[in-house]
Each structure stands twice: as C-alpha cells, then as structure tokens.
Amino acid sequence: HAEYGWMMHEEGESGVAAHQLELAVAAVAAGGGNLRGAVAACQVASQFSNHAADPNDEPELADYRFRLAQVYWTLGGGKRSERGTGAHAALLAAAAVPGRHQAGAFGWLGRWYQEVAHDAHRAIKCYQRSVSLDPTQEAAGCELVGLLV
C-alpha cells in the first residue's frame, strides 16, 4: 500500500495516496499481515488524534507516517492545519522514531509550526533538530537561517 500510495501522490492523486498510506500505517500498526486488524485500525490511523508518539514504533511505520503527513499537507484544509491530527500528528509520530525519515520529519514539523501554527520558537527548534540529524537538510537549514536573522 505504501509504495502505491506514494506513487499516487507523485502523480497528483493525493486522495488515493492518503487512503493507501493510511492502510499501510494501519497494517504495520496492527502487526503487519493481519488484514482484519488493519482494516479496523485504519479507522483510527487517519485520525491520530489520541496517538501519543511511541518510541518503540518501527522505522517502517514512522516512514509511512512521514509520507502520509506530506500527503495530508498537499490535501490542505484540516488535514494540514489541525493541531493533533492529520499532518501535525503524523509528523510528531514520525519524528519520535530514529531512522532515515527523522531529519525530514523534523524539517516538515518546523514548517508546520512556522506556516500553520505561527510559532517561530518551535519552528526554530524543529529546524535545528533536523539539521543536527542530517546537515544536508537544505530546506530546514534555509528556513532556520531565515528565522534567525
């Protein structure tokens, strides 16, 4: 589901992408291959409203959440702007888990705090964390410099 979802996002089909990535998140969260559990968990996976980031989540799950956050961002509206759900919650969950996605998740979280929440202090902290994890995070570095000058 995840690869197909990401491919659909790149093709501009963000609604389909969100659905596929929500299924992927639900499947991994339910233990991988349990389809019934994945379908049941899918109802909760798209909300993230009561989800506290679990540092024991697997990097694969965090990577899917990071991709899902980017799709939610593209969809806009409440999926982008509501605190504690949608992009915000998916980014928080992804940023909490070490892995290849973590620096990017912090960069996008910084963007969320800067553009949506208008919280420069938190944006700076997120951009700093992104660049400290991966100095090649150009967008985070540029935004950080812009906020500091």
PDB file of C-alpha atoms in Angstrom:
ATOM      1  CA  HIS A   1       0.000   0.000   0.000  1.00  0.00           C
ATOM      2  CA  ALA A   2       2.727   2.469   0.939  1.00  0.00           C
ATOM      3  CA  GLU A   3       4.667   2.392  -2.317  1.00  0.00           C
ATOM      4  CA  TYR A   4       1.498   2.583  -4.382  1.00  0.00           C
ATOM      5  CA  GLY A   5       0.253   5.428  -2.208  1.00  0.00           C
ATOM      6  CA  TRP A   6       3.476   7.376  -2.630  1.00  0.00           C
ATOM      7  CA  MET A   7       3.410   6.777  -6.381  1.00  0.00           C
ATOM      8  CA  MET A   8      -0.161   8.118  -6.497  1.00  0.00           C
ATOM      9  CA  HIS A   9       0.957  11.194  -4.535  1.00  0.00           C
ATOM     10  CA  GLU A  10       3.710  11.835  -7.061  1.00  0.00           C
ATOM     11  CA  GLU A  11       1.108  11.504  -9.832  1.00  0.00           C
ATOM     12  CA  GLY A  12      -1.047  14.165  -8.158  1.00  0.00           C
ATOM     13  CA  GLU A  13      -3.672  11.752  -6.802  1.00  0.00           C
ATOM     14  CA  SER A  14      -3.395  12.815  -3.167  1.00  0.00           C
ATOM     15  CA  GLY A  15      -6.794  11.451  -2.096  1.00  0.00           C
ATOM     16  CA  VAL A  16      -5.905   7.950  -3.297  1.00  0.00           C
ATOM     17  CA  ALA A  17      -2.425   8.367  -1.836  1.00  0.00           C
ATOM     18  CA  ALA A  18      -3.791   9.251   1.599  1.00  0.00           C
ATOM     19  CA  HIS A  19      -6.079   6.221   1.593  1.00  0.00           C
ATOM     20  CA  GLN A  20      -3.288   3.826   0.583  1.00  0.00           C
ATOM     21  CA  LEU A  21      -0.840   5.241   3.115  1.00  0.00           C
ATOM     22  CA  GLU A  22      -3.472   5.107   5.859  1.00  0.00           C
ATOM     23  CA  LEU A  23      -3.918   1.411   5.025  1.00  0.00           C
ATOM     24  CA  ALA A  24      -0.142   0.881   5.165  1.00  0.00           C
ATOM     25  CA  VAL A  25       0.114   2.627   8.542  1.00  0.00           C
ATOM     26  CA  ALA A  26      -2.788   0.578   9.867  1.00  0.00           C
ATOM     27  CA  ALA A  27      -1.328  -2.696   8.574  1.00  0.00           C
ATOM     28  CA  VAL A  28       2.059  -2.125  10.214  1.00  0.00           C
ATOM     29  CA  ALA A  29       0.473  -0.814  13.425  1.00  0.00           C
ATOM     30  CA  ALA A  30      -1.736  -3.921  13.564  1.00  0.00           C
ATOM     31  CA  GLY A  31       1.244  -6.214  13.304  1.00  0.00           C
ATOM     32  CA  GLY A  32       1.932  -6.452   9.611  1.00  0.00           C
ATOM     33  CA  GLY A  33      -0.105  -9.119   7.934  1.00  0.00           C
ATOM     34  CA  ASN A  34      -3.365  -9.071   9.850  1.00  0.00           C
ATOM     35  CA  LEU A  35      -5.770  -7.664   7.252  1.00  0.00           C
ATOM     36  CA  ARG A  36      -8.797  -7.639   9.550  1.00  0.00           C
ATOM     37  CA  GLY A  37      -6.817  -5.794  12.189  1.00  0.00           C
ATOM     38  CA  ALA A  38      -5.503  -3.412   9.544  1.00  0.00           C
ATOM     39  CA  VAL A  39      -8.986  -2.542   8.336  1.00  0.00           C
ATOM     40  CA  ALA A  40     -10.178  -1.965  11.903  1.00  0.00           C
ATOM     41  CA  ALA A  41      -7.113   0.090  12.755  1.00  0.00           C
ATOM     42  CA  CYS A  42      -7.457   2.130   9.577  1.00  0.00           C
ATOM     43  CA  GLN A  43     -10.394   3.985  11.076  1.00  0.00           C
ATOM     44  CA  VAL A  44      -8.099   5.241  13.806  1.00  0.00           C
ATOM     45  CA  ALA A  45      -4.931   5.609  11.739  1.00  0.00           C
ATOM     46  CA  SER A  46      -6.189   8.532   9.704  1.00  0.00           C
ATOM     47  CA  GLN A  47      -7.133  10.498  12.817  1.00  0.00           C
ATOM     48  CA  PHE A  48      -4.016  10.219  15.036  1.00  0.00           C
ATOM     49  CA  SER A  49      -5.983  12.423  17.440  1.00  0.00           C
ATOM     50  CA  ASN A  50      -5.298  10.322  20.518  1.00  0.00           C
ATOM     51  CA  HIS A  51      -1.972   8.974  19.292  1.00  0.00           C
ATOM     52  CA  ALA A  52       0.995   9.578  21.535  1.00  0.00           C
ATOM     53  CA  ALA A  53       4.241   9.014  19.655  1.00  0.00           C
ATOM     54  CA  ASP A  54       5.610   5.634  20.686  1.00  0.00           C
ATOM     55  CA  PRO A  55       9.405   5.466  20.666  1.00  0.00           C
ATOM     56  CA  ASN A  56       9.106   1.702  20.128  1.00  0.00           C
ATOM     57  CA  ASP A  57       7.403   2.117  16.740  1.00  0.00           C
ATOM     58  CA  GLU A  58       9.304   0.512  13.944  1.00  0.00           C
ATOM     59  CA  PRO A  59      11.139   2.784  11.498  1.00  0.00           C
ATOM     60  CA  GLU A  60       8.949   1.444   8.688  1.00  0.00           C
ATOM     61  CA  LEU A  61       5.813   2.702  10.432  1.00  0.00           C
ATOM     62  CA  ALA A  62       7.426   6.077  11.105  1.00  0.00           C
ATOM     63  CA  ASP A  63       8.470   6.335   7.452  1.00  0.00           C
ATOM     64  CA  TYR A  64       4.882   5.672   6.337  1.00  0.00           C
ATOM     65  CA  ARG A  65       3.611   8.289   8.773  1.00  0.00           C
ATOM     66  CA  PHE A  66       6.121  10.794   7.406  1.00  0.00           C
ATOM     67  CA  ARG A  67       4.920  10.160   3.864  1.00  0.00           C
ATOM     68  CA  LEU A  68       1.298  10.333   4.986  1.00  0.00           C
ATOM     69  CA  ALA A  69       1.990  13.715   6.611  1.00  0.00           C
ATOM     70  CA  GLN A  70       3.332  15.038   3.314  1.00  0.00           C
ATOM     71  CA  VAL A  71       0.193  13.828   1.539  1.00  0.00           C
ATOM     72  CA  TYR A  72      -2.002  15.449   4.198  1.00  0.00           C
ATOM     73  CA  TRP A  73      -0.052  18.667   3.673  1.00  0.00           C
ATOM     74  CA  THR A  74      -0.831  18.538  -0.039  1.00  0.00           C
ATOM     75  CA  LEU A  75      -4.513  17.868   0.654  1.00  0.00           C
ATOM     76  CA  GLY A  76      -4.640  21.033   2.747  1.00  0.00           C
ATOM     77  CA  GLY A  77      -7.595  22.104   4.839  1.00  0.00           C
ATOM     78  CA  GLY A  78      -7.985  20.399   8.192  1.00  0.00           C
ATOM     79  CA  LYS A  79      -5.594  17.621   7.172  1.00  0.00           C
ATOM     80  CA  ARG A  80      -2.861  20.267   7.119  1.00  0.00           C
ATOM     81  CA  SER A  81      -3.957  22.769   9.726  1.00  0.00           C
ATOM     82  CA  GLU A  82      -5.499  20.977  12.695  1.00  0.00           C
ATOM     83  CA  ARG A  83      -3.177  20.514  15.645  1.00  0.00           C
ATOM     84  CA  GLY A  84      -3.064  16.966  16.998  1.00  0.00           C
ATOM     85  CA  THR A  85      -4.495  15.336  13.866  1.00  0.00           C
ATOM     86  CA  GLY A  86      -3.571  14.993  10.210  1.00  0.00           C
ATOM     87  CA  ALA A  87      -0.141  16.218   9.179  1.00  0.00           C
ATOM     88  CA  HIS A  88       0.792  17.526  12.628  1.00  0.00           C
ATOM     89  CA  ALA A  89       0.144  14.239  14.443  1.00  0.00           C
ATOM     90  CA  ALA A  90       1.742  12.133  11.713  1.00  0.00           C
ATOM     91  CA  LEU A  91       4.864  14.324  11.789  1.00  0.00           C
ATOM     92  CA  LEU A  92       5.099  14.139  15.587  1.00  0.00           C
ATOM     93  CA  ALA A  93       4.846  10.346  15.443  1.00  0.00           C
ATOM     94  CA  ALA A  94       7.432  10.098  12.654  1.00  0.00           C
ATOM     95  CA  ALA A  95       9.881  12.496  14.313  1.00  0.00           C
ATOM     96  CA  ALA A  96       9.831  10.485  17.555  1.00  0.00           C
ATOM     97  CA  VAL A  97      11.376   7.395  15.937  1.00  0.00           C
ATOM     98  CA  PRO A  98      15.041   7.250  14.886  1.00  0.00           C
ATOM     99  CA  GLY A  99      15.565   6.384  11.241  1.00  0.00           C
ATOM    100  CA  ARG A 100      16.225   7.771   7.788  1.00  0.00           C
ATOM    101  CA  HIS A 101      12.961   9.743   7.836  1.00  0.00           C
ATOM    102  CA  GLN A 102      13.582  11.525  11.153  1.00  0.00           C
ATOM    103  CA  ALA A 103      15.505  14.579   9.930  1.00  0.00           C
ATOM    104  CA  GLY A 104      12.946  15.178   7.202  1.00  0.00           C
ATOM    105  CA  ALA A 105      10.090  14.783   9.661  1.00  0.00           C
ATOM    106  CA  PHE A 106      11.606  17.423  11.935  1.00  0.00           C
ATOM    107  CA  GLY A 107      12.077  19.725   8.937  1.00  0.00           C
ATOM    108  CA  TRP A 108       8.430  19.365   7.937  1.00  0.00           C
ATOM    109  CA  LEU A 109       7.346  19.753  11.551  1.00  0.00           C
ATOM    110  CA  GLY A 110       9.300  23.016  11.636  1.00  0.00           C
ATOM    111  CA  ARG A 111       7.458  24.091   8.509  1.00  0.00           C
ATOM    112  CA  TRP A 112       4.138  23.213  10.174  1.00  0.00           C
ATOM    113  CA  TYR A 113       4.973  25.298  13.236  1.00  0.00           C
ATOM    114  CA  GLN A 114       6.201  28.187  11.086  1.00  0.00           C
ATOM    115  CA  GLU A 115       3.436  28.304   8.461  1.00  0.00           C
ATOM    116  CA  VAL A 116       0.405  26.867  10.243  1.00  0.00           C
ATOM    117  CA  ALA A 117       0.833  27.473  13.980  1.00  0.00           C
ATOM    118  CA  HIS A 118       2.885  30.680  13.530  1.00  0.00           C
ATOM    119  CA  ASP A 119       5.149  29.525  16.357  1.00  0.00           C
ATOM    120  CA  ALA A 120       8.651  30.657  15.405  1.00  0.00           C
ATOM    121  CA  HIS A 121      10.226  29.309  18.601  1.00  0.00           C
ATOM    122  CA  ARG A 122       9.051  25.733  17.968  1.00  0.00           C
ATOM    123  CA  ALA A 123       9.833  26.019  14.273  1.00  0.00           C
ATOM    124  CA  ILE A 124      13.419  27.000  15.102  1.00  0.00           C
ATOM    125  CA  LYS A 125      13.785  24.048  17.491  1.00  0.00           C
ATOM    126  CA  CYS A 126      12.483  21.622  14.849  1.00  0.00           C
ATOM    127  CA  TYR A 127      14.697  23.042  12.093  1.00  0.00           C
ATOM    128  CA  GLN A 128      17.711  22.851  14.422  1.00  0.00           C
ATOM    129  CA  ARG A 129      16.951  19.215  15.207  1.00  0.00           C
ATOM    130  CA  SER A 130      16.522  18.428  11.522  1.00  0.00           C
ATOM    131  CA  VAL A 131      19.879  19.945  10.581  1.00  0.00           C
ATOM    132  CA  SER A 132      21.633  18.354  13.570  1.00  0.00           C
ATOM    133  CA  LEU A 133      20.388  14.920  12.471  1.00  0.00           C
ATOM    134  CA  ASP A 134      21.253  15.489   8.811  1.00  0.00           C
ATOM    135  CA  PRO A 135      23.263  18.554   7.756  1.00  0.00           C
ATOM    136  CA  THR A 136      22.135  18.018   4.143  1.00  0.00           C
ATOM    137  CA  GLN A 137      18.561  19.098   5.018  1.00  0.00           C
ATOM    138  CA  GLU A 138      18.805  22.200   2.849  1.00  0.00           C
ATOM    139  CA  ALA A 139      15.222  23.434   3.238  1.00  0.00           C
ATOM    140  CA  ALA A 140      15.377  23.192   7.036  1.00  0.00           C
ATOM    141  CA  GLY A 141      18.728  24.978   7.070  1.00  0.00           C
ATOM    142  CA  CYS A 142      17.484  27.812   4.865  1.00  0.00           C
ATOM    143  CA  GLU A 143      14.316  28.271   6.928  1.00  0.00           C
ATOM    144  CA  LEU A 144      16.350  28.208  10.141  1.00  0.00           C
ATOM    145  CA  VAL A 145      18.673  30.936   8.887  1.00  0.00           C
ATOM    146  CA  GLY A 146      15.680  32.970   7.735  1.00  0.00           C
ATOM    147  CA  LEU A 147      14.098  32.797  11.181  1.00  0.00           C
ATOM    148  CA  LEU A 148      17.321  33.641  12.993  1.00  0.00           C
ATOM    149  CA  VAL A 149      18.256  36.745  11.001  1.00  0.00           C
TER     150      VAL A 149
END
